[in-house]
Amino acid sequence: VSGDNPSMPWFGMDIGGTLAKLVYFEPCDDHGRDEAETVTNIRKYLTRNAAYGKTGHRDVHLQMDQVCIGGRHGSLHFIRFPTTEMSEFVTLAKRKGLAQMAHTICATGGGAYKYEAEFQKEVNLVLHKFDELDSLIRGLQFIEENNDQEVFYYSNPRDPATNSKVVYDFSDPYPFLVVNIGSGVSILAVHGPENYSRVSGSSLGGGTFLGLCCLLTGCSTYEEAIELAEKGDSHRVDKLVKDIYGGDYERFELPGDLVASSFGNMHCVDRRANVTKEDLARATLVTITNNIGSIARMCAKNEGIERVVFVGNFLRINPISMELLAYAMDFWSAGHQKALFLEHEGYFGAVGCLLELMK
Ligand code: ADP
């Protein structure tokens, strides 16, 4: 019922440990002059550009058109920047006159608490704070309902030659497990639209991958870390079953190429001398991914849930991890558990937060 809606602009923000995610709803239906002026002002800066300074990006490929929120029609825009730039963002928001346009901004993630006072003081904006996991579930459900191409899986995770991304029909979703891989990891069991619990977590997450990779290779961005990993071979870093057995460990059906010990070869001087930073990046990625995969499998088994949805920006531009997770879930559960992935990766919290405005 559009009459009861808050005034534009509508933003949702998720200020995480590494990345701040901003979702903006741009209406395309006409609702009077005041609103048109606000929308035009925001378009001039936000939706006309795809890059903001050196570190802000709009993920144009994720833009969703013809979305209906609170009875209004329009587009959803997806923007991200490093959380370390929050103060610059606040300054920019002030300069672009956001405070004159917006009265409140819905925010979630730890930064909603950390930066609340700064928003209030600098821009005179009140942050309406919402819980990040409530927002994540809400956003995930909304995006899934509005995009029939959102959910996908890998058709043949055990055979790289024939493996491909396939759209998954998630219209009957419950129950499912959500594994949110951000800086750290949170695992939720979702049984219904308003019925979920946080069942586990891990501090070994995307932030660990990036941190260790920077230490081991001297790289300084996530993009660089992923690029290095793409070119590396983790087998030169890890100790494999065949390094120990000379082949397979047949009695327990453990193939020779299986990792027995992540980074297990790096205590040998000569092995160390032969690895490249690409190999180290790949091994870091594989170690973190496999650890998350194994925690996810145990949680799914404990909860008696078969479908596991992996989200979070650790999966951004990272097919290596997605394919590895799909493989691990399939192989170790003998085909019982299924790994699912979502196109909007790390934006669900911000979307769920925007939707809170309508409540
Ligand atoms: P958080 O809410 O904790 O910031 P995200 O879901 O945004 O979590 O994921 C953060 C993780 O995503 C990082 O730890 C890193 O592994 C990965 N990542 C993807 N893109 C970037 C990027 N441009 N900069 C930094 N980390 C990125």
Short mmCIF file of C-alpha atoms and ligand atoms in Angstrom, two decimals, residues 16-19 21 80 181-183 206-207 210 222-223 312-314 316, ligand 1:
data_model
loop_
_atom_site.label_atom_id
_atom_site.label_comp_id
_atom_site.label_asym_id
_atom_site.label_seq_id
_atom_site.Cartn_x
_atom_site.Cartn_y
_atom_site.Cartn_z
CA GLY A 16 30.32 -5.84 7.42
CA GLY A 17 33.76 -6.66 8.78
CA THR A 18 35.36 -6.24 5.34
CA LEU A 19 32.84 -4.82 2.86
CA LYS A 21 27.08 -3.24 0.89
CA ARG A 80 29.96 -2.14 -2.42
CA ILE A 181 30.99 -16.92 4.11
CA GLY A 182 31.95 -13.33 4.80
CA SER A 183 34.98 -12.29 6.86
CA GLY A 206 36.93 -15.18 3.72
CA GLY A 207 38.89 -12.78 5.90
CA LEU A 210 42.58 -12.86 2.31
CA TYR A 222 41.10 -9.89 -2.96
CA GLU A 223 41.13 -9.70 -6.75
CA GLY A 312 28.73 -14.27 1.14
CA ASN A 313 31.31 -12.31 -0.80
CA PHE A 314 33.99 -14.96 -0.35
CA ARG A 316 32.60 -13.39 -5.46
P1 ADP B 1 31.52 -9.07 5.71
O1 ADP B 1 30.07 -8.70 5.89
O2 ADP B 1 32.11 -9.76 6.88
O3 ADP B 1 32.34 -7.93 5.20
P2 ADP B 1 31.24 -10.28 3.02
O4 ADP B 1 30.13 -11.23 2.73
O5 ADP B 1 31.14 -8.92 2.42
O6 ADP B 1 31.48 -10.24 4.59
O7 ADP B 1 32.58 -11.00 2.54
C1 ADP B 1 33.86 -10.50 2.81
C2 ADP B 1 34.86 -11.43 2.14
O8 ADP B 1 34.63 -11.42 0.73
C3 ADP B 1 36.30 -11.03 2.29
O9 ADP B 1 36.85 -11.58 3.48
C4 ADP B 1 36.94 -11.61 1.05
O10 ADP B 1 37.28 -12.97 1.24
C5 ADP B 1 35.84 -11.56 0.02
N1 ADP B 1 35.88 -10.43 -0.93
C6 ADP B 1 35.24 -10.41 -2.14
N2 ADP B 1 35.46 -9.27 -2.79
C7 ADP B 1 36.26 -8.51 -2.00
C8 ADP B 1 36.84 -7.21 -2.14
N3 ADP B 1 36.66 -6.46 -3.24
N4 ADP B 1 37.58 -6.74 -1.12
C9 ADP B 1 37.79 -7.48 -0.01
N5 ADP B 1 37.28 -8.71 0.16
C10 ADP B 1 36.51 -9.24 -0.81
#
